[in-house]
Amino acid sequence: MSDLIVEATGLEKTYPVRRGEPVHAVRGVDLDVRAGEVFGLLGPNGAGKTTTVRMLATLTAPTAGSARVAGHDLLREPRRVRERIGYVSQAGGVDETVSGRENVVLAARLHGLSAREAARRAAELLEVFALTDVADRPARTLSGGQRRRFALAIGLAHRPELIFLDEPTTGLDPRNRAAFWQEIRGLRDGGTAVLLTTHYLDEADALADRLAIVDHGRVVAAGTPGELKRRVSGDVITLRVPAADAEPASRLLAAQPYVREVGGDGGGLRAYVGDGDSALPALLRAIEEGGLRVEAISLRRATLDDVFLRQTGRSLRDAA
Amino acid sequence: MIKDVRLLFAHEVRGSLRNPFWLLFGVVQPVLWLVLFAPLLDGLMPGGSALRDFTPGALVLIALSSGLSVGYGMLARLRAGVLERLAAGPVSRAALVLAPALRDMVVLVGQAALLLGLAALMGMRANPLGVALTLVLVAALGLLSATLSYALALTARDENGLAQLNATLYVPMLLLTGIILPMALAPGWLQAIAAANPLYHAVEAGRALFAGDFRDGSIPLALALTTGLALLTLRWAITSVRRLAA
Ligand SMILES: Nc1ncnc2c1ncn2[C@@H]1O[C@H](COP(=O)(O)OP(=O)(O)OP(=O)(O)O)[C@@H](O)[C@H]1O
Ligand SMILES: [Mg+2]
């Protein structure tokens, strides 16, 4: 058996639209998620993250492509797939008519646990997520953060091998977000594979063992956060120059041997360099010799945003 | 599948018991009809049978008004992502509508019993076996109206759309049952349309049953028609859930 828990090739999804062009939400996505890792799908709004996850969770049929999820063919054996996965949607899926605990117990029982096992499992999960105190309140009265944690507990009720989390931390305050990250790492350490979507750079960077950056329904880059950032090259020097000097400055930067790549415009020229600490003084000297004016200059390590920027020409911050 | 229905049915009942207020609310409207309208009929049709003839109509009214509103609950569940979350698990698709529909049937029969108690207090006397059989018919009507509401809700997927569909359905259903005035007063073409309304036959059958007139042809007709249609709407509702998670 392979150690891949998700193996998707050429996934596509086209939504027909009444009176209009069909929407190509996903245009050929290949994904490999290993058993027991946290895999991130990072991309701006409308990139196709939710659609990809919904296809992998058997909720919508792909227009083209195929996938094996948790050891079973997505199209031929959807039921087997459903038995092995957990799915927490952007909406959460907590039933507000009953208590949080009843939600978790029902989810466990529908997956075949006995009443006693389900009760024990629910108590265990509620303890882990610090929900015991609010477990028997009507779910209607829970705060957003509590509801998110209940959603996660519901998704984990049957100890799935793989859990899909669609934007799990949207709407959480920083403290809850940090706690949530800790819980996700705990899941991975317990052997559960996690496929999560996010449009937060820091989240993908901090949490994902590996990730795929998606844009307009395509994977534009994939690898570990470290690999991806190295591929952009180590550091980024950003310069602000008067609009008139943007052209010559850009040419000058590109001519330096230690500059691997140049991007951006006068408002923010970016020079990608291997070792920023030694490149910066050299660059300053070259600028002076070239007689160009620089209004501001800064040096920073490459982020995933630089990866996105290089692949798409846009910043994830602007795109999202 | 039976196990899923059992689990989900218990879940639905727990949810309803947490908000029992809404269950009572469903009978308010028919009670008002019974208290405020039936006495008017008394003046129109002297002889004391007005209340007995009107009560089956009031029962059908609850089936219609409380049944058609259950779709909103399904839409709330759809919005909250509950249906989708359940559908990502191995649960039977049919159970996702059958369980709440069974709960709705039970609620409806309970509401009907409450209304019958009130009618009895108001002096209605009816054939006991006939009343029991009418409750069976009410249960079938409950399945019909609840599954119809679920199918409409899951097809429209929009609260406003559902409200308009309900309003459009409600008026002809109400007028063409002979609940308010006997259809015998209607011109031939109107009677012909009423004959196509399953609720019309249900009211006729209820009246015959209450009067102890067990040989009336409307009884088997109403039972067969209601059950048959309920199975069709149930199928439609199940198909709509399947489409939700293709
Ligand atoms: N049922 C649908 N019918 C038509 N278009 C759809 C449907 N669902 C999604 N889309 C479109 O497909 C594209 C991808 O949507 P998707 O929800 O997968 O994006 P996303 O990456 O999850 O975005 P977000 O970060 O906003 O959640 C969008 O353009 C969206 O409008
Ligand atoms: Mg999304």
Coordinates of C-alpha atoms in Angstrom, one line a residue, chain A residues 125-306:
Chain A
L125 CA -13.1 15.2 22.3
L126 CA -14.9 17.8 24.4
E127 CA -12.2 17.5 27.0
V128 CA -9.4 18.0 24.4
F129 CA -11.1 21.0 22.9
A130 CA -12.0 22.5 26.3
L131 CA -15.7 22.4 25.5
T132 CA -16.9 20.3 28.4
D133 CA -18.4 23.4 30.2
V134 CA -20.6 24.4 27.2
A135 CA -21.2 20.9 25.9
D136 CA -24.8 20.7 27.0
R137 CA -26.0 24.2 26.1
P138 CA -28.1 24.6 23.0
A139 CA -25.6 25.0 20.1
R140 CA -27.5 28.2 19.1
T141 CA -26.0 30.0 22.1
L142 CA -22.3 29.2 21.4
S143 CA -19.8 31.8 20.4
G144 CA -18.1 31.7 17.0
G145 CA -14.9 30.2 18.4
Q146 CA -16.7 27.6 20.4
R147 CA -18.8 26.6 17.4
R148 CA -15.6 26.2 15.3
R149 CA -14.1 23.9 17.9
F150 CA -17.4 21.9 18.1
A151 CA -17.3 21.6 14.3
L152 CA -13.8 20.1 14.5
A153 CA -14.9 17.7 17.3
I154 CA -17.8 16.6 15.2
G155 CA -15.5 16.0 12.2
L156 CA -13.2 13.9 14.4
A157 CA -15.9 11.9 16.1
H158 CA -15.2 8.7 14.3
R159 CA -11.4 8.9 14.3
P160 CA -11.0 9.5 10.6
E161 CA -7.7 8.8 8.9
L162 CA -8.0 12.1 7.0
I163 CA -9.8 15.2 7.9
F164 CA -10.7 18.1 5.5
L165 CA -10.8 21.5 7.1
D166 CA -12.1 24.3 4.9
E167 CA -10.8 27.6 6.2
P168 CA -10.9 26.4 9.8
T169 CA -9.6 29.6 11.4
T170 CA -11.6 32.2 9.6
G171 CA -13.3 34.3 12.2
L172 CA -11.1 33.3 15.1
D173 CA -9.3 35.8 17.3
P174 CA -5.5 35.5 17.4
R175 CA -5.5 33.6 20.7
N176 CA -8.0 31.1 19.5
R177 CA -6.2 30.8 16.2
A178 CA -2.9 29.9 17.9
A179 CA -4.8 27.4 20.1
F180 CA -6.4 25.9 17.0
W181 CA -3.0 25.5 15.3
Q182 CA -1.8 23.6 18.3
E183 CA -4.8 21.3 18.1
I184 CA -4.1 20.7 14.4
R185 CA -0.5 19.8 15.2
G186 CA -1.8 17.5 17.9
L187 CA -4.0 15.7 15.3
R188 CA -1.1 15.2 13.0
D189 CA 1.0 13.8 15.9
G190 CA -1.8 11.4 16.6
G191 CA -1.5 10.1 13.0
T192 CA -4.4 11.9 11.4
A193 CA -3.8 13.5 8.0
V194 CA -5.1 17.0 7.7
L195 CA -5.9 18.7 4.4
L196 CA -6.8 22.3 5.2
T197 CA -7.5 25.3 3.0
T198 CA -6.6 28.9 4.0
H199 CA -5.9 32.2 2.5
Y200 CA -3.6 33.2 5.5
L201 CA 0.0 33.1 4.5
D202 CA 1.2 32.7 8.1
E203 CA -1.2 29.9 8.7
A204 CA 0.1 27.9 5.7
D205 CA 3.7 28.7 6.6
A206 CA 3.3 27.7 10.3
L207 CA 1.1 24.8 10.0
A208 CA 1.5 22.9 6.7
D209 CA 4.1 20.2 6.3
R210 CA 3.6 20.7 2.6
L211 CA 1.3 22.9 0.6
A212 CA 0.0 23.7 -2.8
I213 CA -0.6 27.3 -3.9
V214 CA -3.7 27.5 -6.0
D215 CA -4.9 30.3 -8.2
H216 CA -7.7 30.4 -10.8
G217 CA -8.3 26.7 -10.3
R218 CA -4.7 25.6 -10.9
V219 CA -1.8 24.6 -8.7
V220 CA 0.9 27.2 -9.3
A221 CA 3.4 25.8 -6.9
A222 CA 3.8 22.9 -4.5
G223 CA 6.2 21.7 -1.9
T224 CA 7.2 22.3 1.7
P225 CA 7.0 26.0 2.8
G226 CA 10.8 26.0 3.0
E227 CA 11.3 24.6 -0.5
L228 CA 8.9 27.0 -2.0
K229 CA 10.6 30.0 -0.3
R230 CA 14.0 28.8 -1.4
R231 CA 12.8 28.4 -4.9
V232 CA 12.0 32.1 -4.9
S233 CA 15.5 32.5 -3.4
G234 CA 16.4 33.4 0.1
D235 CA 15.8 37.1 0.6
V236 CA 13.9 40.0 -1.0
I237 CA 15.2 43.6 -1.2
T238 CA 12.4 46.1 -1.8
L239 CA 13.1 49.5 -3.1
R240 CA 10.9 52.6 -3.6
V241 CA 12.1 54.9 -6.3
P242 CA 10.5 57.9 -8.1
A243 CA 8.3 56.8 -11.0
A244 CA 10.7 58.3 -13.6
D245 CA 13.5 56.2 -12.3
A246 CA 11.6 52.9 -12.2
E247 CA 12.8 51.8 -15.6
P248 CA 16.5 52.4 -15.3
A249 CA 16.5 51.1 -11.7
S250 CA 14.9 47.9 -12.8
R251 CA 17.5 47.5 -15.5
L252 CA 20.3 48.3 -13.1
L253 CA 19.0 45.7 -10.6
A254 CA 18.7 43.0 -13.2
A255 CA 22.3 43.7 -14.3
Q256 CA 23.8 42.8 -10.9
P257 CA 25.3 39.3 -10.8
Y258 CA 23.9 38.5 -7.3
V259 CA 20.3 39.5 -8.2
R260 CA 18.4 36.4 -9.5
E261 CA 15.2 38.1 -10.4
V262 CA 13.5 41.5 -10.4
G263 CA 9.8 42.2 -10.0
G264 CA 7.4 45.0 -9.2
D265 CA 7.3 48.6 -10.2
G266 CA 8.4 52.1 -8.9
G267 CA 6.1 51.8 -5.9
G268 CA 8.0 48.7 -4.9
L269 CA 10.7 47.1 -6.9
R270 CA 11.7 43.7 -5.7
A271 CA 15.2 42.2 -6.1
Y272 CA 15.3 38.5 -5.2
V273 CA 18.8 37.6 -3.9
G274 CA 20.5 34.6 -2.4
D275 CA 22.1 36.3 0.6
G276 CA 20.5 39.6 1.4
D277 CA 23.0 40.6 4.1
S278 CA 25.9 40.8 1.6
A279 CA 23.9 41.9 -1.4
L280 CA 22.4 45.0 0.3
P281 CA 25.7 47.0 0.6
A282 CA 26.7 46.0 -2.9
L283 CA 23.3 47.1 -4.3
L284 CA 23.5 50.4 -2.5
R285 CA 26.9 51.1 -4.0
A286 CA 25.6 50.2 -7.5
I287 CA 22.7 52.5 -7.2
E288 CA 24.9 55.4 -6.1
E289 CA 27.2 54.8 -9.1
G290 CA 24.2 54.7 -11.4
G291 CA 23.1 58.1 -10.2
L292 CA 19.6 56.9 -9.2
R293 CA 17.5 58.2 -6.3
V294 CA 16.1 55.7 -3.8
E295 CA 13.3 56.8 -1.4
A296 CA 13.3 53.7 0.7
I297 CA 14.9 50.4 0.9
S298 CA 14.3 47.3 3.0
L299 CA 15.5 43.7 3.3
R300 CA 13.4 40.8 4.4
R301 CA 13.3 37.0 4.1
A302 CA 11.1 35.6 1.3
T303 CA 7.6 34.7 2.3
L304 CA 5.0 32.5 0.7
D305 CA 3.5 35.7 -0.7
D306 CA 6.7 36.1 -2.7

